[in-house]
Coordinates of C-alpha atoms in Angstrom, one line a residue:
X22 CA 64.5 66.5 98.7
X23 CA 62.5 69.2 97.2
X24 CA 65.7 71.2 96.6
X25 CA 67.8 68.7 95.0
X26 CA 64.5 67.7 92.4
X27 CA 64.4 71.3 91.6
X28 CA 68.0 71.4 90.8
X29 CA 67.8 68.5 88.7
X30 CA 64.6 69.9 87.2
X31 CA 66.7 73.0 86.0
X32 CA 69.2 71.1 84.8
X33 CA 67.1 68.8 82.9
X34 CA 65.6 72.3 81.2
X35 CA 68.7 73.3 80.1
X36 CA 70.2 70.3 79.0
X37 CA 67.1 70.2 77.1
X38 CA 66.7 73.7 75.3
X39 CA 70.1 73.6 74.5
X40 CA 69.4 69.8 72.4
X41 CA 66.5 71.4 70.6
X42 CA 68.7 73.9 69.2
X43 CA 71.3 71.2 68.1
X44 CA 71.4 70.5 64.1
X45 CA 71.9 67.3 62.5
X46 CA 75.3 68.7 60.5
X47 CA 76.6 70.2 63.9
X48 CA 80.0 70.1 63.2
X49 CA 80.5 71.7 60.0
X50 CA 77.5 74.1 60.8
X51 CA 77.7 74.7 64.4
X52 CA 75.0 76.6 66.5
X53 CA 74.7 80.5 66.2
X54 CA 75.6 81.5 69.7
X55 CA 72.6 83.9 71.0
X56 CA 71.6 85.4 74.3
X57 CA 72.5 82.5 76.6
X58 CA 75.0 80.2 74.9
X59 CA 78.2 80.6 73.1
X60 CA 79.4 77.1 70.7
X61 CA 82.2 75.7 69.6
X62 CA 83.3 72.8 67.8
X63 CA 86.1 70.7 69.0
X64 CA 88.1 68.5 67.1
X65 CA 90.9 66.4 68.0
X66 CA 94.3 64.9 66.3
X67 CA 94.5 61.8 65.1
X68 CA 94.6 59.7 68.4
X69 CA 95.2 56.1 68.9
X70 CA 91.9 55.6 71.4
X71 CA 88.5 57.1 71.7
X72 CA 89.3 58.4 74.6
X73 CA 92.2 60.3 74.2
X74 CA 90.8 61.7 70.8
X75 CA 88.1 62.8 72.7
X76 CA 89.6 64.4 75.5
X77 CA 91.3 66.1 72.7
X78 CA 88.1 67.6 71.1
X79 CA 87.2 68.5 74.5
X80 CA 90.6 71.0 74.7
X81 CA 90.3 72.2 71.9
X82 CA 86.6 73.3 72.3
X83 CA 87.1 75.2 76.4
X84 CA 90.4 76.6 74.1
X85 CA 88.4 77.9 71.4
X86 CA 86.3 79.8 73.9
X87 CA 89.3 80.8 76.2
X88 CA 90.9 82.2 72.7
X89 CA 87.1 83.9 72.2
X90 CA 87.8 85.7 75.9
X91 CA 90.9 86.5 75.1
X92 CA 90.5 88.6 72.0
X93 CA 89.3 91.4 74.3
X94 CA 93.1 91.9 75.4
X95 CA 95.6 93.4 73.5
X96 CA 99.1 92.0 72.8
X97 CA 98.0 88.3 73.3
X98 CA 100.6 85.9 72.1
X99 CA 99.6 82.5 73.3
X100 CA 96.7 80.6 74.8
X101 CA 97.0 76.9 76.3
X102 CA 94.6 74.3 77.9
X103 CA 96.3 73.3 81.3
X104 CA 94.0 71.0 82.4
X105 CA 94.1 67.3 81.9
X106 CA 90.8 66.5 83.3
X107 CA 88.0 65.3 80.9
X108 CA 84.9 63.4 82.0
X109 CA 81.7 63.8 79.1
X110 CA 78.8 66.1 80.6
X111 CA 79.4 69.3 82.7
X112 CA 82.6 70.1 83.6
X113 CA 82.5 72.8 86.5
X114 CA 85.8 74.7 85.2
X115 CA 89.0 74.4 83.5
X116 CA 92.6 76.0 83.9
X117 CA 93.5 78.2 80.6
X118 CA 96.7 79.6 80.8
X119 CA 96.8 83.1 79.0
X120 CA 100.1 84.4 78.6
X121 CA 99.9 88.6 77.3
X122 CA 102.7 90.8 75.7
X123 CA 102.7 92.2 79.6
X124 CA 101.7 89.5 81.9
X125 CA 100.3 86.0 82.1
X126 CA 97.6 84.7 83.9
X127 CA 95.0 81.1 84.8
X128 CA 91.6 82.0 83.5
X129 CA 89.4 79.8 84.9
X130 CA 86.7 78.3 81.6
X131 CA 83.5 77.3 83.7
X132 CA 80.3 75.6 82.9
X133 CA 81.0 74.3 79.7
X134 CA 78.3 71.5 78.6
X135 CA 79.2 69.0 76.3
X136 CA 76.1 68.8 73.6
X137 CA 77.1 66.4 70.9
X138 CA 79.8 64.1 69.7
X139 CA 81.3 61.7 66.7
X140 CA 84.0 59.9 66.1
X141 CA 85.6 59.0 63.1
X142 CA 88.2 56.4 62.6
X143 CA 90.8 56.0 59.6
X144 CA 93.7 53.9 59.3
X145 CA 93.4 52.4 62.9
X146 CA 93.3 56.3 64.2
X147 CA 90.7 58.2 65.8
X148 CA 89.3 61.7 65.5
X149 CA 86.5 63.2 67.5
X150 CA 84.3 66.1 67.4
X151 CA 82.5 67.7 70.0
X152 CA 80.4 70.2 69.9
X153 CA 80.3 72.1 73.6
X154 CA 78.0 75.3 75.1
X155 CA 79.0 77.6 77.4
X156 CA 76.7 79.8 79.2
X157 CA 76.7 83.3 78.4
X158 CA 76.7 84.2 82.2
X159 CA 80.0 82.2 82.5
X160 CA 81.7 83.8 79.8
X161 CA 81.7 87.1 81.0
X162 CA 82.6 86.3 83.9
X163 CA 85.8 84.8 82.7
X164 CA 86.0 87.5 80.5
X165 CA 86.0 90.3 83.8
X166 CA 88.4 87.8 85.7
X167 CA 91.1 88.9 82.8
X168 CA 89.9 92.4 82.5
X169 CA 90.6 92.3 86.7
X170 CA 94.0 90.8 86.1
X171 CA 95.1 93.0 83.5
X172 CA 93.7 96.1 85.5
X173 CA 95.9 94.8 88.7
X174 CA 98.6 94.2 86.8
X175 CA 98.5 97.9 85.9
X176 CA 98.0 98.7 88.9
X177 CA 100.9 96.7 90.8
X178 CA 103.4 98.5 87.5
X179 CA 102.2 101.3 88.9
X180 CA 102.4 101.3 92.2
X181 CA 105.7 99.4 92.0
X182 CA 107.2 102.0 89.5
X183 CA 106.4 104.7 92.2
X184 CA 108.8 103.0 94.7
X185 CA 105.9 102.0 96.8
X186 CA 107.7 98.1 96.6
X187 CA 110.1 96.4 95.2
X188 CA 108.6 95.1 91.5
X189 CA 109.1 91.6 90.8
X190 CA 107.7 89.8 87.6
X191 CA 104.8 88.4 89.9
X192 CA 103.7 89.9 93.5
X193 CA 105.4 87.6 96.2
X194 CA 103.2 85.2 98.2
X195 CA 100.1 85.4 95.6
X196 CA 98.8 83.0 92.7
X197 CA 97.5 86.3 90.4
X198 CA 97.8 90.1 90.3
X199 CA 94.0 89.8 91.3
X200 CA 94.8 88.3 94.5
X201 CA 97.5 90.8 95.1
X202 CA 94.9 93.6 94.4
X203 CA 92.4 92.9 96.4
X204 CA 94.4 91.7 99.5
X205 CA 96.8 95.5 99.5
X206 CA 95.0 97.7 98.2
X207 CA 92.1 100.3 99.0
X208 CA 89.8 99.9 95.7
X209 CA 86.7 102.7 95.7
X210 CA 83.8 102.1 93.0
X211 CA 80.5 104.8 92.9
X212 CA 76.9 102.8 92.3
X213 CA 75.7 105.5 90.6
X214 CA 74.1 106.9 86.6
X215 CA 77.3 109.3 86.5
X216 CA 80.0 108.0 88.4
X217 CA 83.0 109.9 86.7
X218 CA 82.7 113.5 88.4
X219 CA 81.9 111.6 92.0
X220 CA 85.2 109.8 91.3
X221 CA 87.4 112.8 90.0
X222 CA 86.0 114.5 93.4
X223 CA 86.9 111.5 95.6
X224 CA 90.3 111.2 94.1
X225 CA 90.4 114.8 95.8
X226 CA 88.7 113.4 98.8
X227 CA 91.5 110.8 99.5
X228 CA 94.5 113.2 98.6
X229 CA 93.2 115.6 100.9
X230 CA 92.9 113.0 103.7
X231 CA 96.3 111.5 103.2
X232 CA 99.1 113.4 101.7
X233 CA 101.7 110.7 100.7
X234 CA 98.6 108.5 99.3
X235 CA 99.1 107.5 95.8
X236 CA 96.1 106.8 93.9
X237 CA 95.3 105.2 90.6
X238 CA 92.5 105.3 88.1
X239 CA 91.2 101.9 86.6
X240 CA 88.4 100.0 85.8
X241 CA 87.2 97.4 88.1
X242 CA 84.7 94.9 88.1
X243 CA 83.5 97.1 84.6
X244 CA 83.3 100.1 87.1
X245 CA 85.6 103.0 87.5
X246 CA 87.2 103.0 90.1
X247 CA 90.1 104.6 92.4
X248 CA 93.0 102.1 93.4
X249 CA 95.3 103.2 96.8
X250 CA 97.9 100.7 97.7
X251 CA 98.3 100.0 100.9
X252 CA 95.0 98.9 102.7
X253 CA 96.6 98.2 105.7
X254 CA 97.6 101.9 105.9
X255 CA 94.6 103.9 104.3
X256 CA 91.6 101.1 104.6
X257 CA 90.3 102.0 107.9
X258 CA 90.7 105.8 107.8
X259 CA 89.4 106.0 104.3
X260 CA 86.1 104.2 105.6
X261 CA 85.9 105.6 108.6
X262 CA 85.9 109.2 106.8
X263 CA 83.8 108.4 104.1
X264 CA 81.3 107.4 106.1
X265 CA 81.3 110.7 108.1
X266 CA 80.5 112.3 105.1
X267 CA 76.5 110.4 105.1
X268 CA 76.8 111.4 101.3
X269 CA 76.8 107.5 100.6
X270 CA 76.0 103.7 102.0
X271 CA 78.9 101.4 101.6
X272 CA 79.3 98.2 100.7
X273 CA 82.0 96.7 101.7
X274 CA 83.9 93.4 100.3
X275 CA 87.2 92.6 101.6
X276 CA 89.0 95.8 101.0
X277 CA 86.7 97.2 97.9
X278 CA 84.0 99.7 99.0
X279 CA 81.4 100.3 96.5
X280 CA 79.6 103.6 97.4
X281 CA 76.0 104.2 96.8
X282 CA 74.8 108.0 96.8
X283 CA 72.2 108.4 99.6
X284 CA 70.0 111.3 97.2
X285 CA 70.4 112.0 93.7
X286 CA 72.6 115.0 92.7
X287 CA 75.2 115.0 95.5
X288 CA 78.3 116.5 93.7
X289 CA 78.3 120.0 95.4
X290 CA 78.4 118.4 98.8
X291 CA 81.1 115.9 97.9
X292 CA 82.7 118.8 97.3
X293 CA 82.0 120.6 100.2
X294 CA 83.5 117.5 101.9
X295 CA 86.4 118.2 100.6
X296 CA 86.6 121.9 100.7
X297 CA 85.8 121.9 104.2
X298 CA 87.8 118.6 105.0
X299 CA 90.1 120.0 108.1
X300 CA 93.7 121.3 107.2
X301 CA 95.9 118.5 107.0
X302 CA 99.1 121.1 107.3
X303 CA 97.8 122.6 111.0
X304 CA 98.3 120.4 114.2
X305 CA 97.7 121.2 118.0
X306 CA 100.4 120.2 120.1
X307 CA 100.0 120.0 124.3
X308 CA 101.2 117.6 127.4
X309 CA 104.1 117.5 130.2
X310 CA 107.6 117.7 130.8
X311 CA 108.7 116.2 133.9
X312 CA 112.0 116.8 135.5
X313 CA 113.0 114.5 138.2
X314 CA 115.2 115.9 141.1
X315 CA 116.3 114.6 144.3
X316 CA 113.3 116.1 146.0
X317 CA 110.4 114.5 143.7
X318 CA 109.1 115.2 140.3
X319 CA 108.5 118.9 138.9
X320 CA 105.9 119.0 136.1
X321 CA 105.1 121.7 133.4
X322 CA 108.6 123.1 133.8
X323 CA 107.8 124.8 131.3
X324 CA 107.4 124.1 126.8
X325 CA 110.9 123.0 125.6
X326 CA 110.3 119.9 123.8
X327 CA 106.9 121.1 122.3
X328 CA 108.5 124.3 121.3
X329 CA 111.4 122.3 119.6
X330 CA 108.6 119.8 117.6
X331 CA 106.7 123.4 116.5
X332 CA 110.5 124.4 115.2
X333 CA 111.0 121.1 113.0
X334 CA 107.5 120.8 112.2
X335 CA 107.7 124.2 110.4
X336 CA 110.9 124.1 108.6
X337 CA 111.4 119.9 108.0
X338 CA 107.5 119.4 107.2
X339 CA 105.4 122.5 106.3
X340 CA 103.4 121.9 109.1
X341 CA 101.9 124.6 111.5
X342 CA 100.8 124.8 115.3
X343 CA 97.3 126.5 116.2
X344 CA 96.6 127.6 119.3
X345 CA 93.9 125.6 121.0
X346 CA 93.3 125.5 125.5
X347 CA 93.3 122.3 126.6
X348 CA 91.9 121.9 129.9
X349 CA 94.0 122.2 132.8
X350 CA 92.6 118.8 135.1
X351 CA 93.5 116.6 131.8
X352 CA 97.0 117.9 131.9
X353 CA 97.4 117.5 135.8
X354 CA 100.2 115.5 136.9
X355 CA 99.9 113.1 134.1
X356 CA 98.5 112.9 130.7
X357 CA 95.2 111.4 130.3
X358 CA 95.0 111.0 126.4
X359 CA 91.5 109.2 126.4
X360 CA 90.3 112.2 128.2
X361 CA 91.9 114.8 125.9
X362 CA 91.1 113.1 122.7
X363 CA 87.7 112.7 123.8
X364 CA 87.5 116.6 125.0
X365 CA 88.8 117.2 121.5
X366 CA 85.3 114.7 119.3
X367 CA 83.2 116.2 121.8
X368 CA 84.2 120.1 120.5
X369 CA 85.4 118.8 117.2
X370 CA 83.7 122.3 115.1
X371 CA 85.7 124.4 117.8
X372 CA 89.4 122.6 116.8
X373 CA 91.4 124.4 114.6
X374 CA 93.6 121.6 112.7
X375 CA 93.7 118.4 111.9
X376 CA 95.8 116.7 114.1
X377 CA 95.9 116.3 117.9
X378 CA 99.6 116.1 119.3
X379 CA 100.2 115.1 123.5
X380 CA 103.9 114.8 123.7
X381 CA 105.3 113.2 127.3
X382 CA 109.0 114.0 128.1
X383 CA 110.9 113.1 131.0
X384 CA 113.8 113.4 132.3
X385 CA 115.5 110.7 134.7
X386 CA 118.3 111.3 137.3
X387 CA 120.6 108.6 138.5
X388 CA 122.2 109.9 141.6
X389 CA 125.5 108.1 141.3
X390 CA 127.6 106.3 143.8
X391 CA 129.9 108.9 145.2
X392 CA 132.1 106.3 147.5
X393 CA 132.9 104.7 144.0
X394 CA 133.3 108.8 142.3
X395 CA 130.4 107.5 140.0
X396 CA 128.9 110.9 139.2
X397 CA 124.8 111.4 138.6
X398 CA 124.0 111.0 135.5
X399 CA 120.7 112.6 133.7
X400 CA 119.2 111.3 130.7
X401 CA 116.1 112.8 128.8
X402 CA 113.4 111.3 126.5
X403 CA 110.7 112.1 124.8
X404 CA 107.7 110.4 122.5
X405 CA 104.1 111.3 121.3
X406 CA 100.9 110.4 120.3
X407 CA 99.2 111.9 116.9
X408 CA 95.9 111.5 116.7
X409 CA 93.6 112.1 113.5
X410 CA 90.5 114.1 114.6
X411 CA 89.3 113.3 110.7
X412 CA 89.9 109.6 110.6
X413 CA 90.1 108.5 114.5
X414 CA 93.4 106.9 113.8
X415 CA 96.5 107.3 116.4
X416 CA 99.9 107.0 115.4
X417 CA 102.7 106.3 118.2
X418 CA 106.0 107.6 117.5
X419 CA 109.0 106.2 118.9
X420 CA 111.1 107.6 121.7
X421 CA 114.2 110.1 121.3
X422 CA 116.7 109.6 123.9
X423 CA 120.0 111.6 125.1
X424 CA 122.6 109.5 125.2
X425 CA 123.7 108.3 128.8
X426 CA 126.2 110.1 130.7
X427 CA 126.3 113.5 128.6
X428 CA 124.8 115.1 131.6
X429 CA 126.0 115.6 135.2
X430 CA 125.0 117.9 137.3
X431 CA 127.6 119.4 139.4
X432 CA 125.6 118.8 142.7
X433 CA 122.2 117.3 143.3
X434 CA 120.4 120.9 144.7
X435 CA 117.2 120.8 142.9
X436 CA 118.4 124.0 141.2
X437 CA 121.0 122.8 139.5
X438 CA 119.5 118.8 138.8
X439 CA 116.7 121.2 136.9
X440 CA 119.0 123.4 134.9
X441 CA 121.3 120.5 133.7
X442 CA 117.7 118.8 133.2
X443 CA 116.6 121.5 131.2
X444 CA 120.0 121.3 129.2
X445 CA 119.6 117.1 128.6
X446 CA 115.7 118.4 126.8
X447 CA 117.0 120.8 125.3
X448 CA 119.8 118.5 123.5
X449 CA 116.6 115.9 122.3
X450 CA 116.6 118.8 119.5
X451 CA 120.6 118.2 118.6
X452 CA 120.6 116.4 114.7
X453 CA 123.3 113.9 116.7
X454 CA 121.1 112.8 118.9
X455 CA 119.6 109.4 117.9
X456 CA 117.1 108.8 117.4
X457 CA 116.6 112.3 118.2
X458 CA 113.0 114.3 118.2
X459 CA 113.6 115.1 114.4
X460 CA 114.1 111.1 114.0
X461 CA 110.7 110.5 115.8
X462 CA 108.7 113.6 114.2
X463 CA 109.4 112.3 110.7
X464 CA 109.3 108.0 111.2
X465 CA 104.9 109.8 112.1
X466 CA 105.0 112.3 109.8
X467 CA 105.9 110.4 106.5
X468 CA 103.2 108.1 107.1
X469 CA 100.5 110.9 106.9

């Protein structure tokens, strides 16, 4: 009860400063707007009831400060009410269309207050004034809802023009270019006196952490700020490694982070973090190749697969293998990846790349039916795991296969099962193959 007096208590104030600044000739000599309140005078067309001529007035006055907001933007060509709700008193918003040289948008008008009123009447028609308020807090915040829309707009032309998505005149399955925004992409925003070097350093920071991002300067929310498409891509790895940094405390509001500098004069070890960021072109590869034969499984026959994924690493993606020991019980009869990525955080300083590579390959035997003079058949396959010692992400590729049948062996000694098994690995390297290991490497690779 004591909440909903207080409420009415505040409203009573305002309605009642904002009467006591009210002149008697309002409508040719409407308030000054000041501090708190914008005016504007309303006026309707000759209407045929009071009603209508003063839900005219009414239009024309949330127009008049929807044109006001709009003035900001360049290239406007036209500005209309949408709206046909009218009641007299506070209105808690109303539906301007604003239509741009480059895009259109709804601008939502809120808290406008009706103050005064009169209504004139000449040869059976009516014509009403209305003189309205509209807090200053309101305003501006219609004002940044367009400034938001016209920097997603940009944003989306950008993106779009990159060949990141198909541009359309309006992103598909959203009301705005706001809602689009903040729904795909990444937006980063510094809390901070000097925000532009922190900014230039994290655009750095994110480029350096993913190589195919594509990032974009804008101002958002009247900060700058640093736009990546593709949230549900970058979003988590982004935060995760920001955070690792403890230069900052985040914020985070859907997928916009707004970073707070834990000490004063951080720069030199933003920069740091990104000098010292680990090398996104180095990778350690290890795991199993399994041959079975007709006595039982042979493990770590030996590197041809991983030797084949160094080979096309180096030439089709710049990429190069370090050397780094795994230890021999995770790799021992099976690959235990929570083990070996965990062996890897727990000696992160000591690993020499930035990404973690346990490849399993296989090869199966099928041993025919010889009665029928079906002959055994070997197939071989191969798939991986990448895993982001910077970001914690994992990636799972897909698996390369030999095609069925291209490998019989001419009798089922172990010898010659594991030569001809050897040969069906060794073939997961052949461009025909597909999806072959080059298909695999790259459908992980290009999302890095």
């Amino acid at each position: 009860m004591k909440k909903v007096f207080l409420l009415f208590a505040i409203y009573l104030g305002l309605c009642t400063s904002l009467t006591a600044q009210i002149p008697s000739d309002w409508d040719t000599n409407p308030p000054r707007n000041n501090a708190q309140f914008m005016f504007a005078v309303g006026i309707s067309q000759p209407s045929a009831t009071e009603q209508e001529a003063l839900r005219g007035a009414w239009q024309d006055a949330v127009q008049q400060f929807a044109a006001s907001v709009a003035v900001h933007f360049q290239g406007q060509t036209d500005i209309t009410v949408q709206s046909e709700s009218f009641a007299s008193g506070i209105e808690d918003a109303h539906t301007v269309y604003m239509e741009t040289a480059s895009f259109s948008t709804n601008v939502p008008i809120s808290g406008v207050v009706e103050q005064a009123r009169r209504i004139e009447t000449s040869g059976g028609r009516y014509v009403a004034r209305i003189l309205a308020a509209m807090p200053v807090a309101d305003y501006n915040r219609a004002r940044m809802y367009v400034a938001n829309e016209e920097a997603a707009y940009l944003a989306y032309r950008f993106f779009g023009q990159r060949g990141l998505f198909t541009l359309a005149a309006r992103p598909a399955g959203f009301g705005d270019f706001n809602s689009w925004l903040r729904n795909t992409c990444v937006i980063i925003s510094v809390d901070d006196q000097n925000p532009t070097p922190l900014l230039e350093q994290l655009d750095q920071f994110t480029r350096r952490l993913y190589r195919n991002a594509v990032v974009f300067a804008q101002i958002i929310d009247g900060r700058g700020a640093r736009i990546i498409y593709n949230s549900g891509r970058y979003y988590d790895g982004l935060l995760r490694a920001l955070q690792n940094t403890a230069l900052f405390t985040i914020q985070r509001e859907g997928t916009h982070l707004t970073l707070r500098p834990v000490r004063a004069n951080i720069l030199n070890e933003l920069r740091t973090a990104v000098t010292t960021m680990k090398d996104s072109g180095r990778f350690v590869i290890t795991g199993l190749e399994t041959i079975q034969t007709q006595g039982g499984d042979t493990t770590n026959t030996g590197a041809i697969v991983i030797g084949q994924f160094r080979t096309i690493a180096s030439r089709q993606f710049n990429m190069q293998a370090a050397n780094y020991t795994i230890p021999a019980q995770l790799l021992s009869g099976f690959v235990d990846e929570d083990a070996i990525i965990r062996h890897i955080e727990n000696n992160l300083a000591a690993f020499p790349a930035r990404y973690l590579i346990i490849s399993r390959s296989e090869t199966r035997l099928n041993r025919g039916i010889p009665e029928y003079n079906v002959p055994p058949i070997i197939t071989a396959s191969t798939h991986f795991t990448l895993y982001d010692v910077v970001t914690g992400e994992a990636l799972q590729s897909e698996t390369a296969q030999t095609a069925a049948g291209g490998f019989s062996p001419s009798s089922l000694e172990d010898r010659v099962v594991i030569e001809e098994s050897r040969r069906a690995l060794q073939f997961l390297f052949n461009a025909r193959t597909r999806p072959g290991l080059e298909d695999i490497i790259r459908g992980v690779f290009e999302q890095l």
